[in-house]
Every structure is written in structure tokens, then in C-alpha cells.
PDB file of C-alpha atoms in Angstrom:
ATOM      1  CA  MET A   1     119.164  51.278 -25.260  1.00 57.00           C
ATOM      2  CA  ASP A   2     122.546  49.520 -25.430  1.00 65.00           C
ATOM      3  CA  LYS A   3     123.249  46.376 -27.418  1.00 60.00           C
ATOM      4  CA  LYS A   4     123.255  44.129 -24.338  1.00 60.00           C
ATOM      5  CA  LYS A   5     119.709  45.117 -23.341  1.00 58.00           C
ATOM      6  CA  LYS A   6     118.519  44.730 -26.941  1.00 52.00           C
ATOM      7  CA  ALA A   7     120.011  41.240 -27.078  1.00 50.00           C
ATOM      8  CA  ILE A   8     118.312  40.271 -23.788  1.00 53.00           C
ATOM      9  CA  ILE A   9     114.920  41.558 -25.000  1.00 50.00           C
ATOM     10  CA  LEU A  10     115.320  39.820 -28.364  1.00 47.00           C
ATOM     11  CA  GLY A  11     116.275  36.585 -26.656  1.00 47.00           C
ATOM     12  CA  PHE A  12     113.270  36.831 -24.357  1.00 47.00           C
ATOM     13  CA  VAL A  13     110.913  37.433 -27.324  1.00 42.00           C
ATOM     14  CA  LEU A  14     112.371  34.492 -29.231  1.00 39.00           C
ATOM     15  CA  LEU A  15     112.008  32.299 -26.150  1.00 44.00           C
ATOM     16  CA  LEU A  16     108.316  33.258 -25.860  1.00 41.00           C
ATOM     17  CA  LEU A  17     107.772  32.589 -29.565  1.00 41.00           C
ATOM     18  CA  PHE A  18     109.360  29.161 -29.209  1.00 43.00           C
ATOM     19  CA  TYR A  19     107.367  28.355 -26.087  1.00 47.00           C
ATOM     20  CA  PHE A  20     103.986  29.239 -27.592  1.00 45.00           C
ATOM     21  CA  SER A  21     104.606  28.019 -31.142  1.00 51.00           C
ATOM     22  CA  PRO A  22     103.992  24.418 -32.303  1.00 56.00           C
ATOM     23  CA  LYS A  23     106.916  22.087 -31.590  1.00 68.00           C
ATOM     24  CA  GLY A  24     106.698  20.020 -34.742  1.00 85.00           C
ATOM     25  CA  LEU A  25     104.901  19.232 -37.978  1.00 94.00           C
ATOM     26  CA  LEU A  26     102.195  16.920 -39.258  1.00 96.00           C
ATOM     27  CA  ILE A  27     103.189  15.668 -42.715  1.00 96.00           C
ATOM     28  CA  PRO A  28     100.491  14.037 -44.916  1.00 96.00           C
ATOM     29  CA  THR A  29     101.197  10.369 -45.611  1.00 95.00           C
ATOM     30  CA  ASN A  30      99.531   7.218 -46.969  1.00 91.00           C
ATOM     31  CA  ALA A  31      96.288   6.327 -45.192  1.00 86.00           C
ATOM     32  CA  LYS A  32      95.642   2.979 -46.861  1.00 81.00           C
ATOM     33  CA  GLY A  33      95.110  -0.238 -44.918  1.00 79.00           C
ATOM     34  CA  ILE A  34      94.136   1.285 -41.572  1.00 86.00           C
ATOM     35  CA  SER A  35      91.221  -0.110 -39.587  1.00 86.00           C
ATOM     36  CA  PHE A  36      89.622   1.843 -36.750  1.00 87.00           C
ATOM     37  CA  GLY A  37      87.472  -1.012 -35.479  1.00 75.00           C
ATOM     38  CA  ASP A  38      84.933  -0.628 -32.705  1.00 68.00           C
ATOM     39  CA  SER A  39      85.465   1.594 -29.680  1.00 70.00           C
ATOM     40  CA  ILE A  40      86.898  -0.324 -26.742  1.00 78.00           C
ATOM     41  CA  SER A  41      84.392   0.059 -23.913  1.00 92.00           C
ATOM     42  CA  GLY A  42      85.403  -3.035 -21.947  1.00 94.00           C
ATOM     43  CA  PHE A  43      81.770  -4.151 -21.761  1.00 97.00           C
ATOM     44  CA  LEU A  44      81.064  -7.825 -22.468  1.00 97.00           C
ATOM     45  CA  PRO A  45      78.565  -9.454 -24.824  1.00 97.00           C
ATOM     46  CA  CYS A  46      75.633 -10.626 -22.729  1.00 98.00           C
ATOM     47  CA  PRO A  47      74.856 -14.375 -22.581  1.00 97.00           C
ATOM     48  CA  GLN A  48      72.895 -15.410 -25.672  1.00 94.00           C
ATOM     49  CA  ASN A  49      70.066 -16.969 -23.668  1.00 95.00           C
ATOM     50  CA  LEU A  50      69.695 -13.976 -21.345  1.00 97.00           C
ATOM     51  CA  GLN A  51      66.652 -11.794 -21.981  1.00 97.00           C
ATOM     52  CA  VAL A  52      66.377  -8.299 -20.502  1.00 98.00           C
ATOM     53  CA  ARG A  53      63.127  -6.430 -20.981  1.00 98.00           C
ATOM     54  CA  ALA A  54      62.633  -2.771 -19.943  1.00 98.00           C
ATOM     55  CA  GLU A  55      59.034  -1.547 -19.735  1.00 98.00           C
ATOM     56  CA  TYR A  56      58.072   2.031 -18.959  1.00 98.00           C
ATOM     57  CA  TYR A  57      54.989   2.940 -16.939  1.00 98.00           C
ATOM     58  CA  GLN A  58      53.631   5.976 -15.130  1.00 97.00           C
ATOM     59  CA  TYR A  59      51.972   6.024 -11.717  1.00 96.00           C
ATOM     60  CA  ARG A  60      50.283   9.351 -11.035  1.00 95.00           C
ATOM     61  CA  LEU A  61      53.056  11.931 -11.593  1.00 95.00           C
ATOM     62  CA  ASP A  62      55.970   9.498 -11.220  1.00 96.00           C
ATOM     63  CA  HIS A  63      57.774   7.643 -13.994  1.00 97.00           C
ATOM     64  CA  PHE A  64      59.261   4.159 -13.728  1.00 98.00           C
ATOM     65  CA  VAL A  65      61.018   1.468 -15.746  1.00 99.00           C
ATOM     66  CA  ASN A  66      60.396  -2.151 -14.817  1.00 99.00           C
ATOM     67  CA  PHE A  67      63.270  -4.493 -15.726  1.00 99.00           C
ATOM     68  CA  THR A  68      62.683  -8.214 -16.182  1.00 98.00           C
ATOM     69  CA  LEU A  69      65.749 -10.458 -16.515  1.00 98.00           C
ATOM     70  CA  SER A  70      65.310 -14.110 -17.432  1.00 97.00           C
ATOM     71  CA  TYR A  71      67.027 -17.143 -18.860  1.00 96.00           C
ATOM     72  CA  ASP A  72      63.861 -19.212 -19.004  1.00 84.00           C
ATOM     73  CA  GLU A  73      60.593 -19.463 -17.132  1.00 78.00           C
ATOM     74  CA  SER A  74      62.304 -20.976 -14.073  1.00 80.00           C
ATOM     75  CA  ARG A  75      64.939 -18.260 -13.643  1.00 91.00           C
ATOM     76  CA  ARG A  76      63.608 -14.726 -13.527  1.00 95.00           C
ATOM     77  CA  ALA A  77      64.328 -11.467 -11.675  1.00 97.00           C
ATOM     78  CA  ASN A  78      62.635  -8.068 -11.555  1.00 97.00           C
ATOM     79  CA  ILE A  79      63.411  -4.575 -10.363  1.00 99.00           C
ATOM     80  CA  THR A  80      61.673  -1.219 -10.834  1.00 99.00           C
ATOM     81  CA  LEU A  81      63.734   1.965 -11.103  1.00 99.00           C
ATOM     82  CA  GLU A  82      62.649   5.565 -11.486  1.00 98.00           C
ATOM     83  CA  GLY A  83      63.027   7.017 -14.989  1.00 97.00           C
ATOM     84  CA  VAL A  84      61.497   6.921 -18.451  1.00 97.00           C
ATOM     85  CA  SER A  85      63.997   4.880 -20.468  1.00 98.00           C
ATOM     86  CA  GLY A  86      66.032   1.775 -19.624  1.00 98.00           C
ATOM     87  CA  GLU A  87      69.293   0.210 -20.821  1.00 98.00           C
ATOM     88  CA  HIS A  88      71.525  -2.661 -19.783  1.00 99.00           C
ATOM     89  CA  ILE A  89      75.153  -3.717 -20.212  1.00 98.00           C
ATOM     90  CA  CYS A  90      77.108  -6.802 -19.212  1.00 98.00           C
ATOM     91  CA  ILE A  91      80.378  -6.728 -17.272  1.00 98.00           C
ATOM     92  CA  PRO A  92      82.398  -9.517 -15.602  1.00 98.00           C
ATOM     93  CA  GLU A  93      80.462  -9.103 -12.342  1.00 98.00           C
ATOM     94  CA  GLY A  94      77.020  -9.430 -13.939  1.00 98.00           C
ATOM     95  CA  VAL A  95      74.215  -7.520 -15.661  1.00 99.00           C
ATOM     96  CA  PHE A  96      74.046  -3.776 -15.025  1.00 99.00           C
ATOM     97  CA  VAL A  97      70.607  -2.231 -15.638  1.00 99.00           C
ATOM     98  CA  TYR A  98      69.840   1.474 -15.416  1.00 99.00           C
ATOM     99  CA  SER A  99      67.037   3.965 -16.032  1.00 98.00           C
ATOM    100  CA  TYR A 100      67.211   7.664 -16.824  1.00 98.00           C
ATOM    101  CA  TYR A 101      65.277  10.692 -18.045  1.00 96.00           C
ATOM    102  CA  LEU A 102      65.726  11.414 -21.744  1.00 92.00           C
ATOM    103  CA  GLY A 103      67.269  14.776 -22.569  1.00 84.00           C
ATOM    104  CA  ASP A 104      68.359  15.604 -19.026  1.00 81.00           C
ATOM    105  CA  PRO A 105      71.833  14.200 -18.243  1.00 79.00           C
ATOM    106  CA  ALA A 106      71.986  16.259 -15.038  1.00 78.00           C
ATOM    107  CA  MET A 107      69.416  13.861 -13.511  1.00 89.00           C
ATOM    108  CA  GLY A 108      71.898  10.970 -13.684  1.00 94.00           C
ATOM    109  CA  ILE A 109      70.743   7.352 -13.568  1.00 98.00           C
ATOM    110  CA  ASN A 110      69.167   4.832 -11.205  1.00 98.00           C
ATOM    111  CA  ALA A 111      70.985   1.531 -11.477  1.00 99.00           C
ATOM    112  CA  ALA A 112      71.209  -2.029 -10.184  1.00 99.00           C
ATOM    113  CA  LEU A 113      73.565  -4.969 -10.622  1.00 99.00           C
ATOM    114  CA  PHE A 114      72.500  -8.621 -10.900  1.00 99.00           C
ATOM    115  CA  ASP A 115      75.013 -11.442 -10.966  1.00 98.00           C
ATOM    116  CA  TYR A 116      74.682 -14.033 -13.727  1.00 98.00           C
ATOM    117  CA  ASN A 117      72.537 -16.194 -11.440  1.00 97.00           C
ATOM    118  CA  LEU A 118      70.124 -13.210 -11.431  1.00 98.00           C
ATOM    119  CA  SER A 119      70.675 -12.455  -7.754  1.00 98.00           C
ATOM    120  CA  LEU A 120      70.415  -8.739  -6.972  1.00 98.00           C
ATOM    121  CA  LYS A 121      73.764  -7.460  -5.631  1.00 98.00           C
ATOM    122  CA  TRP A 122      72.949  -3.760  -5.109  1.00 99.00           C
ATOM    123  CA  TRP A 123      71.042  -0.732  -6.433  1.00 98.00           C
ATOM    124  CA  ARG A 124      71.686   3.016  -6.160  1.00 98.00           C
ATOM    125  CA  HIS A 125      71.659   6.398  -7.900  1.00 98.00           C
ATOM    126  CA  PHE A 126      74.645   7.724  -9.884  1.00 97.00           C
ATOM    127  CA  ASP A 127      75.215  11.251 -11.148  1.00 93.00           C
ATOM    128  CA  GLY A 128      76.828  10.051 -14.382  1.00 94.00           C
ATOM    129  CA  PHE A 129      76.341   7.504 -17.157  1.00 97.00           C
ATOM    130  CA  PRO A 130      78.384   4.304 -17.664  1.00 98.00           C
ATOM    131  CA  ASP A 131      81.134   4.961 -20.179  1.00 97.00           C
ATOM    132  CA  GLN A 132      83.533   2.001 -19.981  1.00 97.00           C
ATOM    133  CA  TYR A 133      84.843  -0.884 -17.897  1.00 98.00           C
ATOM    134  CA  VAL A 134      88.574  -0.692 -17.254  1.00 96.00           C
ATOM    135  CA  GLN A 135      90.988  -1.873 -14.559  1.00 93.00           C
ATOM    136  CA  ASN A 136      88.184  -3.792 -12.812  1.00 96.00           C
ATOM    137  CA  CYS A 137      86.152  -0.601 -12.426  1.00 97.00           C
ATOM    138  CA  LEU A 138      83.003   0.814 -13.967  1.00 98.00           C
ATOM    139  CA  VAL A 139      83.789   4.305 -15.215  1.00 98.00           C
ATOM    140  CA  PHE A 140      80.982   6.868 -15.173  1.00 98.00           C
ATOM    141  CA  VAL A 141      80.978  10.245 -16.910  1.00 97.00           C
ATOM    142  CA  LYS A 142      78.858  13.218 -15.888  1.00 95.00           C
ATOM    143  CA  SER A 143      78.572  16.303 -18.095  1.00 91.00           C
ATOM    144  CA  ASP A 144      77.034  19.224 -16.223  1.00 86.00           C
ATOM    145  CA  PRO A 145      75.317  21.658 -18.653  1.00 77.00           C
ATOM    146  CA  TYR A 146      74.272  24.011 -15.845  1.00 79.00           C
ATOM    147  CA  GLY A 147      77.100  24.091 -13.295  1.00 81.00           C
ATOM    148  CA  SER A 148      80.764  23.209 -12.808  1.00 80.00           C
ATOM    149  CA  ASN A 149      80.482  19.561 -11.787  1.00 84.00           C
ATOM    150  CA  SER A 150      81.489  17.646 -14.908  1.00 92.00           C
ATOM    151  CA  CYS A 151      83.191  14.585 -13.407  1.00 95.00           C
ATOM    152  CA  ILE A 152      84.590  11.107 -13.981  1.00 96.00           C
ATOM    153  CA  TYR A 153      83.780   8.397 -11.413  1.00 96.00           C
ATOM    154  CA  PHE A 154      85.477   5.054 -10.801  1.00 97.00           C
ATOM    155  CA  VAL A 155      83.009   2.610  -9.237  1.00 98.00           C
ATOM    156  CA  GLU A 156      83.710  -0.730  -7.570  1.00 98.00           C
ATOM    157  CA  PRO A 157      81.295  -2.990  -9.516  1.00 97.00           C
ATOM    158  CA  SER A 158      80.903  -5.669  -6.845  1.00 96.00           C
ATOM    159  CA  THR A 159      79.559  -3.142  -4.273  1.00 97.00           C
ATOM    160  CA  GLY A 160      78.523  -0.055  -6.237  1.00 98.00           C
ATOM    161  CA  SER A 161      80.737   2.177  -4.098  1.00 98.00           C
ATOM    162  CA  ILE A 162      82.682   5.071  -5.632  1.00 97.00           C
ATOM    163  CA  LYS A 163      86.444   4.491  -5.404  1.00 96.00           C
ATOM    164  CA  GLU A 164      87.667   7.692  -7.073  1.00 95.00           C
ATOM    165  CA  ARG A 165      86.065  10.877  -8.327  1.00 95.00           C
ATOM    166  CA  TYR A 166      87.673  13.530 -10.520  1.00 95.00           C
ATOM    167  CA  CYS A 167      85.883  16.827 -11.208  1.00 94.00           C
ATOM    168  CA  LEU A 168      87.510  19.386 -13.481  1.00 92.00           C
ATOM    169  CA  GLY A 169      85.634  22.478 -12.252  1.00 89.00           C
ATOM    170  CA  VAL A 170      84.959  23.726 -15.787  1.00 90.00           C
ATOM    171  CA  PRO A 171      81.614  25.574 -16.061  1.00 87.00           C
ATOM    172  CA  LYS A 172      78.922  24.104 -18.343  1.00 86.00           C
ATOM    173  CA  ALA A 173      81.316  21.541 -19.800  1.00 92.00           C
ATOM    174  CA  HIS A 174      80.462  18.615 -22.042  1.00 93.00           C
ATOM    175  CA  ILE A 175      82.864  15.691 -21.621  1.00 96.00           C
ATOM    176  CA  SER A 176      83.361  14.207 -25.070  1.00 96.00           C
ATOM    177  CA  ARG A 177      85.803  11.345 -24.546  1.00 97.00           C
ATOM    178  CA  VAL A 178      87.727   9.604 -21.760  1.00 97.00           C
ATOM    179  CA  GLN A 179      90.711   7.286 -22.222  1.00 97.00           C
ATOM    180  CA  ILE A 180      92.490   5.577 -19.334  1.00 96.00           C
ATOM    181  CA  VAL A 181      96.040   4.243 -19.582  1.00 94.00           C
ATOM    182  CA  ASP A 182      97.578   2.884 -16.383  1.00 90.00           C
ATOM    183  CA  ASN A 183      97.249   5.736 -13.849  1.00 91.00           C
ATOM    184  CA  ARG A 184      96.654   8.416 -16.478  1.00 96.00           C
ATOM    185  CA  VAL A 185      93.157   9.636 -17.321  1.00 97.00           C
ATOM    186  CA  TYR A 186      92.863  11.645 -20.551  1.00 98.00           C
ATOM    187  CA  VAL A 187      89.699  13.713 -20.993  1.00 98.00           C
ATOM    188  CA  THR A 188      88.474  15.897 -23.841  1.00 98.00           C
ATOM    189  CA  LEU A 189      85.723  18.422 -23.219  1.00 96.00           C
ATOM    190  CA  GLY A 190      84.077  21.443 -24.766  1.00 95.00           C
ATOM    191  CA  TYR A 191      82.570  24.409 -22.955  1.00 92.00           C
ATOM    192  CA  TYR A 192      81.235  27.888 -23.586  1.00 89.00           C
ATOM    193  CA  SER A 193      83.448  30.672 -22.266  1.00 85.00           C
ATOM    194  CA  VAL A 194      81.727  34.038 -21.706  1.00 78.00           C
ATOM    195  CA  GLY A 195      83.873  37.141 -22.196  1.00 66.00           C
ATOM    196  CA  THR A 196      83.178  40.833 -21.619  1.00 53.00           C
ATOM    197  CA  PHE A 197      81.495  41.446 -24.974  1.00 62.00           C
ATOM    198  CA  SER A 198      81.103  37.994 -26.497  1.00 70.00           C
ATOM    199  CA  GLY A 199      81.649  34.307 -25.902  1.00 83.00           C
ATOM    200  CA  GLU A 200      83.419  31.428 -27.581  1.00 89.00           C
ATOM    201  CA  THR A 201      83.412  27.657 -27.532  1.00 91.00           C
ATOM    202  CA  LYS A 202      86.642  26.110 -26.281  1.00 94.00           C
ATOM    203  CA  ALA A 203      87.897  22.544 -26.725  1.00 97.00           C
ATOM    204  CA  PHE A 204      90.350  21.285 -24.100  1.00 97.00           C
ATOM    205  CA  LEU A 205      92.459  18.209 -23.392  1.00 98.00           C
ATOM    206  CA  TYR A 206      93.045  17.269 -19.753  1.00 98.00           C
ATOM    207  CA  LEU A 207      95.432  14.803 -18.165  1.00 98.00           C
ATOM    208  CA  ILE A 208      94.612  13.581 -14.650  1.00 97.00           C
ATOM    209  CA  ASN A 209      97.331  11.677 -12.812  1.00 95.00           C
ATOM    210  CA  GLY A 210      96.481  11.335  -9.124  1.00 91.00           C
ATOM    211  CA  ASN A 211      96.252  14.848  -7.697  1.00 91.00           C
ATOM    212  CA  ASP A 212      98.040  16.378 -10.682  1.00 95.00           C
ATOM    213  CA  VAL A 213      95.792  17.870 -13.384  1.00 95.00           C
ATOM    214  CA  LYS A 214      97.062  19.438 -16.614  1.00 96.00           C
ATOM    215  CA  GLY A 215      94.943  21.095 -19.273  1.00 96.00           C
ATOM    216  CA  LYS A 216      95.750  22.356 -22.773  1.00 97.00           C
ATOM    217  CA  GLU A 217      93.562  24.143 -25.274  1.00 97.00           C
ATOM    218  CA  VAL A 218      92.923  22.255 -28.509  1.00 98.00           C
ATOM    219  CA  ALA A 219      90.833  24.735 -30.525  1.00 97.00           C
ATOM    220  CA  THR A 220      88.290  27.577 -30.174  1.00 94.00           C
ATOM    221  CA  ILE A 221      85.386  28.897 -32.194  1.00 93.00           C
ATOM    222  CA  GLU A 222      83.117  31.927 -31.886  1.00 89.00           C
ATOM    223  CA  GLY A 223      79.608  31.613 -30.590  1.00 84.00           C
ATOM    224  CA  HIS A 224      77.582  29.160 -28.523  1.00 83.00           C
ATOM    225  CA  PRO A 225      78.239  25.459 -29.199  1.00 84.00           C
ATOM    226  CA  LEU A 226      75.692  23.502 -31.230  1.00 87.00           C
ATOM    227  CA  GLY A 227      77.992  20.576 -31.941  1.00 90.00           C
ATOM    228  CA  VAL A 228      81.180  19.365 -30.205  1.00 95.00           C
ATOM    229  CA  ARG A 229      82.979  16.089 -30.886  1.00 97.00           C
ATOM    230  CA  LEU A 230      86.517  15.455 -29.601  1.00 98.00           C
ATOM    231  CA  PRO A 231      87.694  11.864 -30.175  1.00 97.00           C
ATOM    232  CA  LEU A 232      91.123  11.075 -28.742  1.00 97.00           C
ATOM    233  CA  ASP A 233      93.760   8.360 -28.703  1.00 97.00           C
ATOM    234  CA  THR A 234      97.110   7.839 -27.012  1.00 97.00           C
ATOM    235  CA  ASN A 235      99.940   5.380 -27.503  1.00 95.00           C
ATOM    236  CA  GLY A 236     101.984   6.310 -24.424  1.00 93.00           C
ATOM    237  CA  LYS A 237     104.196   8.717 -26.361  1.00 95.00           C
ATOM    238  CA  TYR A 238     101.663  10.965 -28.066  1.00 97.00           C
ATOM    239  CA  VAL A 239      98.045  12.018 -27.537  1.00 98.00           C
ATOM    240  CA  ALA A 240      95.974  12.861 -30.611  1.00 98.00           C
ATOM    241  CA  VAL A 241      92.737  14.863 -30.375  1.00 99.00           C
ATOM    242  CA  ALA A 242      90.528  15.345 -33.407  1.00 98.00           C
ATOM    243  CA  TYR A 243      87.998  18.156 -33.144  1.00 98.00           C
ATOM    244  CA  TYR A 244      84.669  19.132 -34.646  1.00 97.00           C
ATOM    245  CA  LEU A 245      83.229  22.432 -33.382  1.00 96.00           C
ATOM    246  CA  HIS A 246      80.038  24.037 -34.692  1.00 92.00           C
ATOM    247  CA  ASP A 247      78.410  27.165 -33.251  1.00 88.00           C
ATOM    248  CA  ASP A 248      75.157  29.103 -33.489  1.00 86.00           C
ATOM    249  CA  MET A 249      76.748  31.592 -35.916  1.00 83.00           C
ATOM    250  CA  GLU A 250      77.199  28.870 -38.563  1.00 86.00           C
ATOM    251  CA  ASN A 251      80.954  28.725 -37.965  1.00 88.00           C
ATOM    252  CA  GLU A 252      82.637  25.343 -38.074  1.00 93.00           C
ATOM    253  CA  LYS A 253      86.135  24.094 -37.303  1.00 96.00           C
ATOM    254  CA  ASN A 254      87.537  20.623 -37.961  1.00 98.00           C
ATOM    255  CA  GLY A 255      91.029  19.260 -37.503  1.00 98.00           C
ATOM    256  CA  VAL A 256      93.473  17.302 -35.375  1.00 98.00           C
ATOM    257  CA  CYS A 257      96.152  18.213 -32.824  1.00 98.00           C
ATOM    258  CA  VAL A 258      98.963  16.061 -31.409  1.00 98.00           C
ATOM    259  CA  PHE A 259     100.442  16.487 -27.929  1.00 98.00           C
ATOM    260  CA  THR A 260     103.112  14.698 -25.939  1.00 96.00           C
ATOM    261  CA  ALA A 261     101.565  12.103 -23.636  1.00 96.00           C
ATOM    262  CA  GLY A 262     103.153  13.248 -20.377  1.00 93.00           C
ATOM    263  CA  LYS A 263     103.398  17.036 -20.330  1.00 95.00           C
ATOM    264  CA  LEU A 264     100.765  17.745 -23.002  1.00 97.00           C
ATOM    265  CA  ILE A 265     103.196  19.807 -25.065  1.00 95.00           C
ATOM    266  CA  LYS A 266     101.393  20.717 -28.281  1.00 96.00           C
ATOM    267  CA  ILE A 267     103.470  19.380 -31.164  1.00 96.00           C
ATOM    268  CA  ALA A 268     101.358  20.431 -34.137  1.00 97.00           C
ATOM    269  CA  CYS A 269      97.822  20.811 -35.475  1.00 97.00           C
ATOM    270  CA  LYS A 270      96.251  20.382 -38.897  1.00 97.00           C
ATOM    271  CA  GLU A 271      92.961  22.035 -39.828  1.00 97.00           C
ATOM    272  CA  PHE A 272      90.498  20.367 -42.210  1.00 97.00           C
ATOM    273  CA  GLY A 273      87.948  21.840 -44.576  1.00 89.00           C
ATOM    274  CA  GLU A 274      84.345  22.615 -43.707  1.00 82.00           C
ATOM    275  CA  TRP A 275      82.086  19.538 -43.461  1.00 88.00           C
ATOM    276  CA  GLU A 276      85.182  17.298 -43.206  1.00 96.00           C
ATOM    277  CA  ARG A 277      84.160  16.328 -39.699  1.00 97.00           C
ATOM    278  CA  PRO A 278      86.296  13.905 -37.633  1.00 97.00           C
ATOM    279  CA  ILE A 279      84.600  10.737 -36.438  1.00 96.00           C
ATOM    280  CA  ASN A 280      87.524   8.835 -34.929  1.00 96.00           C
ATOM    281  CA  VAL A 281      91.278   9.115 -34.427  1.00 97.00           C
ATOM    282  CA  LYS A 282      94.001   6.503 -34.055  1.00 96.00           C
ATOM    283  CA  LEU A 283      97.732   6.561 -33.286  1.00 96.00           C
ATOM    284  CA  GLU A 284     100.133   3.942 -34.595  1.00 94.00           C
ATOM    285  CA  GLY A 285     103.770   4.717 -33.866  1.00 93.00           C
ATOM    286  CA  ASN A 286     104.466   8.195 -35.207  1.00 95.00           C
ATOM    287  CA  ILE A 287     101.451   8.208 -37.547  1.00 96.00           C
ATOM    288  CA  VAL A 288      98.079   9.734 -36.633  1.00 98.00           C
ATOM    289  CA  TYR A 289      95.034   8.574 -38.601  1.00 98.00           C
ATOM    290  CA  VAL A 290      91.768  10.533 -38.625  1.00 98.00           C
ATOM    291  CA  GLN A 291      88.516   9.067 -39.866  1.00 96.00           C
ATOM    292  CA  THR A 292      86.330  11.886 -41.226  1.00 97.00           C
ATOM    293  CA  THR A 293      82.986  12.190 -42.971  1.00 96.00           C
ATOM    294  CA  ARG A 294      84.945  12.384 -46.246  1.00 95.00           C
ATOM    295  CA  GLY A 295      87.421   9.553 -45.777  1.00 94.00           C
ATOM    296  CA  VAL A 296      90.602   8.839 -43.812  1.00 96.00           C
ATOM    297  CA  LYS A 297      93.531  11.213 -43.409  1.00 96.00           C
ATOM    298  CA  ALA A 298      97.006  10.248 -42.177  1.00 97.00           C
ATOM    299  CA  TYR A 299      99.888  12.388 -40.944  1.00 98.00           C
ATOM    300  CA  LYS A 300     103.423  11.585 -39.904  1.00 97.00           C
ATOM    301  CA  ILE A 301     104.394  13.268 -36.633  1.00 97.00           C
ATOM    302  CA  LEU A 302     107.706  15.145 -36.787  1.00 95.00           C
ATOM    303  CA  SER A 303     108.743  16.611 -33.435  1.00 80.00           C
ATOM    304  CA  LEU A 304     111.272  19.463 -33.483  1.00 71.00           C
ATOM    305  CA  GLU A 305     112.329  18.720 -29.914  1.00 54.00           C
ATOM    306  CA  GLN A 306     111.949  14.946 -30.018  1.00 51.00           C
ATOM    307  CA  SER A 307     115.392  14.217 -28.628  1.00 44.00           C
ATOM    308  CA  SER A 308     114.864  16.372 -25.534  1.00 47.00           C
ATOM    309  CA  MET A 309     111.333  15.083 -24.927  1.00 44.00           C
ATOM    310  CA  GLN A 310     112.329  11.428 -25.065  1.00 47.00           C
ATOM    311  CA  GLY A 311     114.163  11.733 -21.783  1.00 43.00           C
ATOM    312  CA  THR A 312     111.779  14.016 -19.924  1.00 44.00           C
ATOM    313  CA  ASP A 313     108.192  13.710 -21.124  1.00 53.00           C
ATOM    314  CA  ASP A 314     107.322  10.655 -19.047  1.00 48.00           C
ATOM    315  CA  GLU A 315     107.878  12.695 -15.888  1.00 44.00           C
ATOM    316  CA  VAL A 316     104.371  13.820 -14.950  1.00 38.00           C
TER     317      VAL A 316
END
């Protein structure tokens, strides 16, 4: 083999190594003075004088939850929905009540919306559970433990109609977290991937922007998942995903990975010790903070290709 061919092969190998290797570093830094606060769901505090009571009853083989909403004895509303447990949340359009079957997310929910005068606006069934209120929409999340229909729904709250629906087509996936920024929808999920001789649990980050869907692997672990938690945060420049994976073989993986916000280029990851399980993650500038079961960690993000990404990463 002549020198020219050797140089071409070497260049190709180096290019592959660069492409698949991390594009930066996470450098430990001071974690003092950071506050994670409460998760931002977009739901409102309900009026102080509003009372919502959910009472379960069974009629023959059917199960129901009766909701009673009241301000006082003169203003009262009722509705009965199929299910065994009931919850309610408040949004700008009114009071959203829903019933469901415990332990079976595939059954979805039966829901209704009352305005703040306690007039019934609509009721219907949804496949997912309410996750957040953002951009004047109720966002529902459905994790499908049996099929490939784990989805995110955007619902018009004044009518109950579905405006947009995004399904990722990942088999038996559990959606852990959803964050919406402008037209970008970031999703973390875990699923069990079956191979020829064995299986493994995979954690993935997805970016949905219109019809364009990108996905990048965060971490993997052997065995069937017993515990998966994948909190995420984005600041428009970076996306940080913390991961806790635990399988039926007593293996555990904990850590954090940082990606670019537009193309999901993996910059770097940092693995934590066993039982140092992430609870929350937060980005501030070029610092990623991770709240764990053993305290808060902080890392400065150093990108090896930062100058090239600054001009191109926002193109999605």
C-alpha cells in the first residue's frame, strides 16, 4: 500500500474518531448559591375559595369518580367520569378535572373542563396525562409500555381538541421529561432494546421541530429497566440531560450529558458514583448544575468546536 492510500485511510479513521468522540469537556466548578426551585408546569394555583371533591364509587363491574366543584352552597357543579382515582388542576381557562385507573397509564384519562363560573365547557377521553401548560396549550404525555405509541399531544384548552400530536415510534418507551422552547420540543425517554442474545436499557434525547425529528443516545445499561429518570434543561445554546438508570441485574448508572441545542451534538458527559442519583438539572450560561441524592454538582462546559458551532447550530 503506497503512502497516499495510507494517508487517506488514516485521515478517514481520524475523521471517524473525531465525529464519534465527545466534542468538549465538563470541568468541575463551584456549586454554591444555586437554587433549582419548583418545576415550571404552567399550571395556576386554584382560587382559595374553590373546593373540588373527588369521590370514587363502583356500580356493578364499572368504576367511577364523581367530582363536585363548589365555591359555596349557591354555586356548585358535578360530573361523573369513569375511573378509580381523580385529580384536578387549574389553568387560565378554568378547572380541569380528570379520572384514571391506577397503575395502567395505557388506559389514559377521562377529563372535563369547567370555567371559573363552574359552567361545563367540554368532556372527553385522552390517551395521555396532563404534563404542563405552555403557549396557551395543555400538553399531554402518553408513555406506552406495551406498544410503540409514546406521544406528546398539544390540546386547545377552550375546546378540548388536539392541535398537534407527535409520536416517536419507539417501542415500550417511557417518556421521562418534556421541555418546550418556542417551536422546539425536547423529550427524554428510556426504553428496553432487545438484541439477539440479550437486551439493554437505552436513554435517549429527542428534538422535535415541526416535521424534523432528531434523536441522540444519552446512556445505556444492561438488563431490563427497573428505574429510569432523565431530567433535562435547555438555555437555547445547550441541552443538559441528567440520567439515572437501574436494571434488574442490580446495575446502576448515574451522570449528566450536555448537547448543543440545535443539532444535538454531544459535547461531553460526566458519570457519577453509584447511589448518586440525579434529581434535577439546570443550565445557567455555560455552567450545568445537577441536583443529586448526595448534593449538588456543577460543571463548566468547554466546547472544543465552540467557534464553529456558534454560527451553525441554530440551523435545525
